[in-house]
Coordinates of C-alpha atoms in Angstrom, one line a residue:
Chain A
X73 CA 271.1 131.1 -42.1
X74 CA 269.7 127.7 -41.8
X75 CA 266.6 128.6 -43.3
X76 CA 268.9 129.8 -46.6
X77 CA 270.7 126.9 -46.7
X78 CA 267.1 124.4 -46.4
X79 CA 266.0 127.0 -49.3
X80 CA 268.5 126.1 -52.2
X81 CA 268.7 122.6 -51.2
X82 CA 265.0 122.0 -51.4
X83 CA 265.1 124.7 -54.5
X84 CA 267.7 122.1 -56.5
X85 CA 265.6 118.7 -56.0
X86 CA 262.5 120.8 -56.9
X87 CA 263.5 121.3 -60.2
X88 CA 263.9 118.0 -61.2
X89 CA 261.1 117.1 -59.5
X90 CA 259.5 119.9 -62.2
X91 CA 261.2 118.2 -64.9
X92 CA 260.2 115.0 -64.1
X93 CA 256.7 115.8 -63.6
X94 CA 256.6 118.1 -66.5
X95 CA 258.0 115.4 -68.6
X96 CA 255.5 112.7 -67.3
X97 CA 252.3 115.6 -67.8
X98 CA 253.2 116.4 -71.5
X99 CA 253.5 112.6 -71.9
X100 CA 250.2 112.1 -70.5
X101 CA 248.5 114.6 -72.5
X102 CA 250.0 113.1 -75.7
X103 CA 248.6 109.6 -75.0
X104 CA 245.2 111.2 -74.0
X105 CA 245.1 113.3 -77.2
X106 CA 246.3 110.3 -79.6
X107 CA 245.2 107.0 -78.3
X108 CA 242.5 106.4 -76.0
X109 CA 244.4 104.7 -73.1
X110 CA 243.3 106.6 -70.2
X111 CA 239.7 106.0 -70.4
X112 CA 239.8 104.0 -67.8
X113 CA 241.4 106.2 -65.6
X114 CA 239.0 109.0 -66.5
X115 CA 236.2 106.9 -65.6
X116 CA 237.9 105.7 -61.9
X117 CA 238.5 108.9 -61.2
X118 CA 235.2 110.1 -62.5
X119 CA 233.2 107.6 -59.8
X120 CA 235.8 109.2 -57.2
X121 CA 234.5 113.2 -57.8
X122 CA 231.0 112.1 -58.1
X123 CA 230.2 113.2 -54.1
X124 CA 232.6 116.1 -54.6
X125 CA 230.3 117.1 -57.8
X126 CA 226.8 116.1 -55.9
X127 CA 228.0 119.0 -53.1
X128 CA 229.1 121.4 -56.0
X129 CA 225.7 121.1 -57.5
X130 CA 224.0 122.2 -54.2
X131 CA 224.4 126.2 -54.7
X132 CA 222.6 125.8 -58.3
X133 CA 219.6 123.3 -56.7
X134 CA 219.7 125.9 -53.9
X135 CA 219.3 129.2 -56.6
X136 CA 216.8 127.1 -58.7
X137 CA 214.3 126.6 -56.3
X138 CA 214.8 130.1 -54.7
X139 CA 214.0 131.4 -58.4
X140 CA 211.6 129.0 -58.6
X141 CA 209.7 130.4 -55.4
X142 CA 209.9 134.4 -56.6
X143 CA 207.9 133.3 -59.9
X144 CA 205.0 135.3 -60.3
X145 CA 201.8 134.2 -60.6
X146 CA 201.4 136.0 -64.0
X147 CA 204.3 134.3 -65.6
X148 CA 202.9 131.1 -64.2
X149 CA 199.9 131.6 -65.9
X150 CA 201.5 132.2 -69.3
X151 CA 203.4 129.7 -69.5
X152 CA 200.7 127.3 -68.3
X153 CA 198.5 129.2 -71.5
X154 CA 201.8 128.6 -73.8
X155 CA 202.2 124.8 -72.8
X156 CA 198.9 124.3 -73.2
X157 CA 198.8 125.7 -76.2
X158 CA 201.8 123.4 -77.5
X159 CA 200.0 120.8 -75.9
X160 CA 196.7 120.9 -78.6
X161 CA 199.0 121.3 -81.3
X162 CA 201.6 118.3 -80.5
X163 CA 198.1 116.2 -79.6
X164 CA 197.1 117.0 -83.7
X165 CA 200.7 116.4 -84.5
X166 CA 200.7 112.7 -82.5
X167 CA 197.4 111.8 -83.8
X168 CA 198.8 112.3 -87.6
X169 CA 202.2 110.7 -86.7
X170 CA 200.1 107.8 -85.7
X171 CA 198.2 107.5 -88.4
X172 CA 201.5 108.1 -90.5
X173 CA 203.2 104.8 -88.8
X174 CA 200.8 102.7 -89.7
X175 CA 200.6 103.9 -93.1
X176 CA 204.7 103.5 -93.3
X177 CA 204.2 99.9 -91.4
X178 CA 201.4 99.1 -94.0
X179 CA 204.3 100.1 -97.2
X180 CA 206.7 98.7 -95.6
X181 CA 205.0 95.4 -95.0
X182 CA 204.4 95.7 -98.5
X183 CA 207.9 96.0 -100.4
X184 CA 208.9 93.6 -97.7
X185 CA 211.6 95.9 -96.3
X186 CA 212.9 95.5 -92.5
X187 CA 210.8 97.4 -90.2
X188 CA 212.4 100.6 -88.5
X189 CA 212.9 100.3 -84.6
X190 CA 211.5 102.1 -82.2
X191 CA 214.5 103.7 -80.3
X192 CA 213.9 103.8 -76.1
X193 CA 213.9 106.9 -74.3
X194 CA 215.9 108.2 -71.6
X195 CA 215.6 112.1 -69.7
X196 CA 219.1 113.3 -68.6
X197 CA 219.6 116.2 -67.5
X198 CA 222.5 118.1 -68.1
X199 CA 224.6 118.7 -64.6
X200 CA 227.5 120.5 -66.3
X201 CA 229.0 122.5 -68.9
X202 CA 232.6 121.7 -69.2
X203 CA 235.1 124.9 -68.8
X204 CA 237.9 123.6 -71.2
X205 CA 237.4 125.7 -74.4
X206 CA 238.7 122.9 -76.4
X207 CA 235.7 121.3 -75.8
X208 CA 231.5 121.4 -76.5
X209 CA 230.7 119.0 -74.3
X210 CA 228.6 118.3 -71.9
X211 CA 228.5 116.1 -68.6
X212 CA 224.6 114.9 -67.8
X213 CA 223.1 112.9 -64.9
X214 CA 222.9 109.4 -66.3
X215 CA 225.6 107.1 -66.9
X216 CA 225.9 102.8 -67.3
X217 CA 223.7 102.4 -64.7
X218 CA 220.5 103.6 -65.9
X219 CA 220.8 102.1 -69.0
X220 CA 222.8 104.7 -71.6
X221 CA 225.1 103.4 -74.1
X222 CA 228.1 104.5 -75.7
X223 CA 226.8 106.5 -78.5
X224 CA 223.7 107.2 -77.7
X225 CA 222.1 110.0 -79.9
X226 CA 221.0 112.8 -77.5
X227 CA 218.4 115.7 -78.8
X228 CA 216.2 117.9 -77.6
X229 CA 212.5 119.5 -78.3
X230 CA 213.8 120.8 -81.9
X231 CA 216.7 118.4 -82.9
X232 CA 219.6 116.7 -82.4
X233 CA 221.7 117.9 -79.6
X234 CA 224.9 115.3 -79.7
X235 CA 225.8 111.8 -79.0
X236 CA 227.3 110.3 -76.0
X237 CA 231.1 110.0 -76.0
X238 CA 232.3 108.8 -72.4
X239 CA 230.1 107.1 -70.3
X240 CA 230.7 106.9 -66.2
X241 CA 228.9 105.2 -64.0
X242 CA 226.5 107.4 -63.0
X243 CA 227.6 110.4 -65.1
X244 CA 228.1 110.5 -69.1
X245 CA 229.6 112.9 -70.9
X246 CA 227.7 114.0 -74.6
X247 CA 229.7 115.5 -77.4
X248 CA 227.0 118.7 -78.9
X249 CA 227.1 118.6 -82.3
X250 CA 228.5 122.0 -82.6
X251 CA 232.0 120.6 -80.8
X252 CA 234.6 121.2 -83.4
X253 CA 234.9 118.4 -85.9
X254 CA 231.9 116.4 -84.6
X255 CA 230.1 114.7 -87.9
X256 CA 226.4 114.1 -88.2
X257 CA 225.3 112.0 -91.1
X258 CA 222.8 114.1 -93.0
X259 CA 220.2 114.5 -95.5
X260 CA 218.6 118.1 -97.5
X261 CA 214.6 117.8 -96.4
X262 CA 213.9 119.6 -99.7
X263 CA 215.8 116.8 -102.7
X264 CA 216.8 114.3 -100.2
X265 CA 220.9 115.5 -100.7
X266 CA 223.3 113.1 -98.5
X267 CA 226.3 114.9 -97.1
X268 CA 227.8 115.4 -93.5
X269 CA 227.8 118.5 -91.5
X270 CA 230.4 119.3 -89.2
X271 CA 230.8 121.3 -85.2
X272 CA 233.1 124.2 -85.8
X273 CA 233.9 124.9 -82.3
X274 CA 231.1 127.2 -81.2
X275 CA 227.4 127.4 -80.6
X276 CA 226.3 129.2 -82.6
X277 CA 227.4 127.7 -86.1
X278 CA 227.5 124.4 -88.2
X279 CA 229.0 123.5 -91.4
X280 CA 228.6 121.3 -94.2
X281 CA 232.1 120.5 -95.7
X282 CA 233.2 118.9 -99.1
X283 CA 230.2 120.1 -101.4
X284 CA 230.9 121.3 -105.0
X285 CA 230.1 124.4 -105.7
X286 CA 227.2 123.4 -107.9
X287 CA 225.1 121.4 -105.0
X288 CA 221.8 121.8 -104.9
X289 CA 221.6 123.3 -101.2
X290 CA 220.3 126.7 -100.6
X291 CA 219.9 129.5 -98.1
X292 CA 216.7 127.9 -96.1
X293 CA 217.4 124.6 -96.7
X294 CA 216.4 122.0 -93.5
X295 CA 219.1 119.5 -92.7
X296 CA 217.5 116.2 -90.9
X297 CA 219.3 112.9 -90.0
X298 CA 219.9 110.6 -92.8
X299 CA 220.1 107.2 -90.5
X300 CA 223.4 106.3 -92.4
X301 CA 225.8 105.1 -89.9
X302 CA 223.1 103.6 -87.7
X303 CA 224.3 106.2 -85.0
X304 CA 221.3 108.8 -85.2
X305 CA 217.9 107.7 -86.1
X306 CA 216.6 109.0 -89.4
X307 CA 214.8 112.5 -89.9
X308 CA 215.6 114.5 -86.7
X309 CA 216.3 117.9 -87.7
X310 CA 219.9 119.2 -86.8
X311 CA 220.0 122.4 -88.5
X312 CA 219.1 125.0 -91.3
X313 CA 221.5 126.3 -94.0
X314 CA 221.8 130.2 -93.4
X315 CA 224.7 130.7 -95.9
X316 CA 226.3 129.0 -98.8
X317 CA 229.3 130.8 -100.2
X318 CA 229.9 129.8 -103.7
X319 CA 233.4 131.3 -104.3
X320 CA 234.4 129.5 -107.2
X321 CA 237.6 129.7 -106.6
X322 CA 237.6 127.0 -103.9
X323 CA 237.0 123.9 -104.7
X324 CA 234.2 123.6 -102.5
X325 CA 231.2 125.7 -101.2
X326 CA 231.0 126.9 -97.9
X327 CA 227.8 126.4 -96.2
X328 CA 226.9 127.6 -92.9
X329 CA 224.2 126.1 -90.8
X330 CA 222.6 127.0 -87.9
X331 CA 221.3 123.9 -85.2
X332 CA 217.9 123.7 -84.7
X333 CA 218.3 122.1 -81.1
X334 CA 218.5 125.3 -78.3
X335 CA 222.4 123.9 -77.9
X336 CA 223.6 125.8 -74.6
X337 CA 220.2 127.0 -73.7
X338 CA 218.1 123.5 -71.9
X339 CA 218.7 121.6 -69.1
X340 CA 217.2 118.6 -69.8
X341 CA 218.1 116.1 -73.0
X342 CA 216.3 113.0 -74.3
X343 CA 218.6 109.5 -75.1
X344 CA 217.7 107.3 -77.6
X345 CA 219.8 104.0 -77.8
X346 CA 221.6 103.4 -80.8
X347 CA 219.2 102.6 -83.7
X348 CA 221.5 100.3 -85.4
X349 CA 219.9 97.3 -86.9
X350 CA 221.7 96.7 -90.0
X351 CA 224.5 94.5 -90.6
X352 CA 228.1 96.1 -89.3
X353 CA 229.8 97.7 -92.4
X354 CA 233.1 96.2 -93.7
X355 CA 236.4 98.0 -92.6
X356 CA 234.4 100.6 -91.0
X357 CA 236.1 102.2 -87.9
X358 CA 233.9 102.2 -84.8
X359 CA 231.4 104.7 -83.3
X360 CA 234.4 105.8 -81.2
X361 CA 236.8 106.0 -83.3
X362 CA 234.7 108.1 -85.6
X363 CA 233.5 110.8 -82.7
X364 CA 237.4 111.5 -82.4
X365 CA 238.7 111.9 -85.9
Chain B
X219 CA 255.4 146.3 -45.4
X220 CA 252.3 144.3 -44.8
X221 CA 252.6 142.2 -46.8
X222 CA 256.4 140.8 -45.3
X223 CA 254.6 140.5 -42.1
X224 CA 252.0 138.6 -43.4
X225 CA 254.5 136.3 -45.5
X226 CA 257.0 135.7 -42.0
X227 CA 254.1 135.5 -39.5
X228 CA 250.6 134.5 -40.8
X229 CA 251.4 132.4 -43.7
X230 CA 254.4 130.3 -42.3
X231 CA 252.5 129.1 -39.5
X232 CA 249.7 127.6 -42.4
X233 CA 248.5 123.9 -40.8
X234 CA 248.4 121.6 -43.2
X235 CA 244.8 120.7 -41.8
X236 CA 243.9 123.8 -43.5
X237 CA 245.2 123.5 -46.1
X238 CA 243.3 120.7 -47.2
X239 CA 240.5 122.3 -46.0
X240 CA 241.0 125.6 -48.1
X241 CA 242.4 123.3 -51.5
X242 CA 238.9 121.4 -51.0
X243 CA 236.1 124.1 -51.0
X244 CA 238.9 125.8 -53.7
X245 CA 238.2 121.8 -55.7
X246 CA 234.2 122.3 -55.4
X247 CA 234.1 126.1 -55.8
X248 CA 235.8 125.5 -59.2
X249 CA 232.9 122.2 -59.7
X250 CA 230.3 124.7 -59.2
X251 CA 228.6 124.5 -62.8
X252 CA 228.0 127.9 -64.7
X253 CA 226.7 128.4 -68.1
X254 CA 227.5 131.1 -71.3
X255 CA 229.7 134.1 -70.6
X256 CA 229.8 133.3 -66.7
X257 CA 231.6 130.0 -67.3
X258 CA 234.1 131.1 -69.6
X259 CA 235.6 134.0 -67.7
X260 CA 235.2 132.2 -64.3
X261 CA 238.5 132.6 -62.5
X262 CA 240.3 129.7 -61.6
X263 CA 239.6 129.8 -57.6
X264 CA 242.1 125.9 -56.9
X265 CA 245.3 128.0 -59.6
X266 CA 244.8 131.2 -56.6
X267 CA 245.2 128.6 -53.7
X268 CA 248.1 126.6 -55.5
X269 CA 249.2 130.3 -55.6
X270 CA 249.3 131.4 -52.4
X271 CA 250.8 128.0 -51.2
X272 CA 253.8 128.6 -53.4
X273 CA 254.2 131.9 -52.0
X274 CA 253.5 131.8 -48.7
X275 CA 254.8 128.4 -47.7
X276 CA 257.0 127.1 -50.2
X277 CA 259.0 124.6 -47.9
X278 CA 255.4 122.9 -47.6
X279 CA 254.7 122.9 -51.5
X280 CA 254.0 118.8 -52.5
X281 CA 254.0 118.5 -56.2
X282 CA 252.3 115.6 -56.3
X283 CA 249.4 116.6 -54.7
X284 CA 249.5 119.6 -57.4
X285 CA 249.9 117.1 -59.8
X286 CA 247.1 115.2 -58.4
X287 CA 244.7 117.9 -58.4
X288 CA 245.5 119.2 -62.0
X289 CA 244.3 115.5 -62.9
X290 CA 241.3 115.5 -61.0
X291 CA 240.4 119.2 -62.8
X292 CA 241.1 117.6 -65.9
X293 CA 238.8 114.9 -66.2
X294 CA 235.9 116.9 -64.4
X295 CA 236.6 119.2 -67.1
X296 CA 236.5 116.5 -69.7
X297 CA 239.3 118.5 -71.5
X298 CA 242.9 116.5 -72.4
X299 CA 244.5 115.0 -69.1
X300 CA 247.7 116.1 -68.3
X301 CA 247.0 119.8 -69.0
X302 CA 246.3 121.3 -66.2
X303 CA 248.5 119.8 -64.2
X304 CA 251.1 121.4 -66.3
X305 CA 250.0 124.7 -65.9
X306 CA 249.7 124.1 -62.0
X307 CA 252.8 123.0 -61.6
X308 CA 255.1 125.4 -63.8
X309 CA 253.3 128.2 -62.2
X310 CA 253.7 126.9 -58.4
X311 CA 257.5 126.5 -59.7
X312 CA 258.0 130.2 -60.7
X313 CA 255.9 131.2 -57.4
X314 CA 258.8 129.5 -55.3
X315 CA 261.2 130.5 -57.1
X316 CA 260.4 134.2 -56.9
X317 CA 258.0 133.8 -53.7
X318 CA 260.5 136.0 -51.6
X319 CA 260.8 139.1 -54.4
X320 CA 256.9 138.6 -54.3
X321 CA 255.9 138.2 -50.7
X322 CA 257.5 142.0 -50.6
X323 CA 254.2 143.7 -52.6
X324 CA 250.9 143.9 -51.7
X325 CA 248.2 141.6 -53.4
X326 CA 247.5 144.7 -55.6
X327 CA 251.2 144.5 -56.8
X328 CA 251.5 140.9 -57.0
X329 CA 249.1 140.8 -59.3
X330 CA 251.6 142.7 -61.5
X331 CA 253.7 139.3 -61.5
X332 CA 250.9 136.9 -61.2
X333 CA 249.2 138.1 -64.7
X334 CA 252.5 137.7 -67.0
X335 CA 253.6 134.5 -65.4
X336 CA 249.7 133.1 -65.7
X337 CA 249.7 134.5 -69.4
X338 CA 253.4 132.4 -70.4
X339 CA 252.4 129.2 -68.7
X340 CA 249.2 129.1 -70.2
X341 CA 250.8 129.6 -73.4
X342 CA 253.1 127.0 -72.8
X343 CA 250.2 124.6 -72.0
X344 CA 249.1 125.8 -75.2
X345 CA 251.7 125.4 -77.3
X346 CA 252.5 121.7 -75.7
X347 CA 248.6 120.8 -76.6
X348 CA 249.3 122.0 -80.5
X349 CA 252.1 119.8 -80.4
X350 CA 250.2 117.0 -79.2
X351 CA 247.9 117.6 -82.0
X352 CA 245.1 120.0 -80.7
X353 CA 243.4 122.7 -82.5
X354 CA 243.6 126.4 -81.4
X355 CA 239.9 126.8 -79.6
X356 CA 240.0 130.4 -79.9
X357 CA 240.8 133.2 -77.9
X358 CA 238.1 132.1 -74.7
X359 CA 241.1 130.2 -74.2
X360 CA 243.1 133.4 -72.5
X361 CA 240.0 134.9 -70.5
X362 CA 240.4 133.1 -67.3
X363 CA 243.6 134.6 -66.8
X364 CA 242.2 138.1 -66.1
X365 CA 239.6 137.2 -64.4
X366 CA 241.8 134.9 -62.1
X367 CA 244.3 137.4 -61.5
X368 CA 241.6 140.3 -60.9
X369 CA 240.4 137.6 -58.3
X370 CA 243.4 137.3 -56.5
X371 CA 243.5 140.3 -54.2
X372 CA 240.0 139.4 -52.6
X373 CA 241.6 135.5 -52.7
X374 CA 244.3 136.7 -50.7
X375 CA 242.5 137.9 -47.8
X376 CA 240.2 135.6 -47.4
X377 CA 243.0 132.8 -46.9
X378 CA 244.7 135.2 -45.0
X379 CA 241.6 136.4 -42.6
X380 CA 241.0 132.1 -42.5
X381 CA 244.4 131.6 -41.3
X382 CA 244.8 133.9 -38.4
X383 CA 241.3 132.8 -37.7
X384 CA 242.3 129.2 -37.5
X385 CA 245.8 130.0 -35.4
X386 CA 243.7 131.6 -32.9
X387 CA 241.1 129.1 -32.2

């Protein structure tokens, strides 16, 4: 009988605990999704998981190297044939891009325009995939401390992969360019176009919005990096047009791109640091500010 | 019947030693990182052990610490803080409220109640993230709820096998 009566009285300050709680969680979320006051919080509490996350990561280390040991010695030697391989062509590749700098130095020097910057390099590697579905984002190995800035333009091997949105101490978290609503300044390879193309929300997909329907951008067509913005350097590719849908009765055409960066399928990202060297532009909202909206 | 002696005898007697031991390899097993289809039906091991707190011990339920943890998902998720904390706390609410109709089935017939009250809080969660101006992410959002309750069974006894373990040592 005891136990009953301990029951409902516990069962009657529980639920306005619930309330309160409930009340003080939707609160929370609405600050988080609106303004960006909790950042701070995210990042304290961020530096408290980090040992918790370091243990978590041991049973993937641990199936890694185990896979790692069980690779045969054929497969090694392919691949060692197919790196090598990439190897002789990226040495031809360098060898022209050298030549090619100096030439664009040379021009450069000659219509007295500023020279370009060389962004630095940083190798993160990507320790998680998040598991909210609201979200392409991913959390990699470096953070404040090695030298990664907010907004750092990550890509890979075959383009641009995302930019870095929360940075931790030792952890930072990138936003892929295929997250919904994520912008990347762009340019058409083939006439040199300007427009934006935009994450829809999965990996699979890009898309370029606000284009008339008479654009000239067609099935095929490469999209690189315009370096407007400052954010991304210029000419990384991010992705190829795979369909434009010219309904005329929309106002706009609806092109679909596919990323040319192996989103969801590497490990390892490169940073560059922000390539901004021009003067800030008036009224513009910040990097921030912009990777929200 | 099993499962009321499990409820009155096993589960009551739950240290709260163990407990933090079991809510902390619950914490890293839900850290563990896995990629594609893996990661988005992965069940959510930390909801099963909230779960089975609320059902089996409900006098001992803290919501802060449920609160707490829901936070500590939420920004190793990266996703919008607040949210799972929601969803852990409604649902440890409706398993105390009902945990003695519940405690009556087997983990096979709980599941019968676990999935619809998993299924409404979630939609609640998601219907207080469009309100606080979030866009549907599709329906990946409603996997883990299988998966989770498909998991609990096997959840069940492992807590329980730990438990008895643990009272006899």
């Amino acid at each position: 009988m005891q136990a009953k009566t301990a029951f409902f009285k516990q069962r009657s300050s529980i639920k306005s605990k619930l309330l309160f709680y409930i009340a003080f969680c939707i609160s929370l979320m609405y600050t988080d999704a609106r303004f960006k006051y909790l950042e701070t919080i995210r990042t304290g509490v961020t530096i408290a998981i980090h040992p918790l996350r370091t243990v978590a990561l041991i049973p993937a280390k641990l199936f890694n190297d185990i896979s790692e040991v069980f690779t045969t010695t054929t497969e090694l030697r392919r691949e060692n044939a197919r790196l090598k391989q990439i190897g002789t062509d990226s040495d031809r590749l360098l060898l022209e891009q050298k030549s090619l700098l100096v030439e664009n130095e040379n021009l450069r020097n000659l219509l007295d325009l500023i020279p370009k910057v060389q962004p630095s390099q940083t190798v993160a590697e990507i320790i998680y995939y998040t598991r909210d579905p609201f979200s392409r984002e991913v959390i990699i190995d470096r953070g404040s401390q090695n030298g990664v800035v907010l907004g750092a333009p990550a890509i890979d091997a075959y383009g641009v992969v995302g930019q870095v949105v929360r940075l931790h101490r030792w952890t930072s978290e990138i936003s892929l360019v295929t997250h919904r609503d994520h912008p990347v300044p762009v340019q058409v390879a083939r006439n040199g176009l300007r427009t934006i193309v935009f994450g829809v929300g999965y990996d699979s997909s890009l898309e370029v919005r606000f284009m008339p329907i008479d654009a000239d951008i067609k099935e095929g067509d490469t999209l690189a990096t315009s370096g407007i913005g400052g954010v991304y350097p210029a000419n990384l590719p991010v992705g190829q047009v795979t369909k434009v849908d010219r309904d005329e009765s929309f106002p706009f055409a609806r092109i679909s791109v596919k990323p040319v960066a192996k989103i969801g399928k590497h490990r390892q990202v490169l940073l560059l640091s922000r390539s901004s060297t021009f003067p800030p532009h008036p009224e513009q909202p910040n990097a921030d500010e912009r990777i929200r909206d | 019947m099993i499962g009321k002696i499990q409820g009155n005898t096993i589960a009551e007697s739950m240290s709260t030693k163990l407990l933090i031991v079991i809510i902390i390899v619950a914490f890293l097993m839900n850290l563990i990182p896995l990629t594609g289809w893996a990661q988005r039906v992965r069940p959510d091991i930390l909801l099963l052990v909230i779960l089975y707190w609320g059902i089996n011990s409900p006098q001992k339920v803290n919501f802060f610490v449920i609160f707490a943890l829901g936070i500590l998902s939420d920004v190793a998720n990266g996703s919008i803080i607040g949210q799972t904390s929601l969803l852990y706390l409604v649902f440890v609410f409706i398993a105390v409220a009902t945990h003695r109709r519940v405690r009556l089935f087997k983990p096979i017939g709980q599941m019968l109640y676990v999935f619809p009250a998993l299924f409404l809080v979630k939609l609640g969660t998601l219907t207080v993230l469009f309100l606080v101006g979030v866009k549907f992410p599709g329906w990946s959002y409603f996997y883990p709820v299988a998966s989770t309750v498909l998991f609990w069974p096997l959840l069940n006894s492992i807590i329980n096998l730990a438990v008895s373990s643990f009272n006899r040592s």
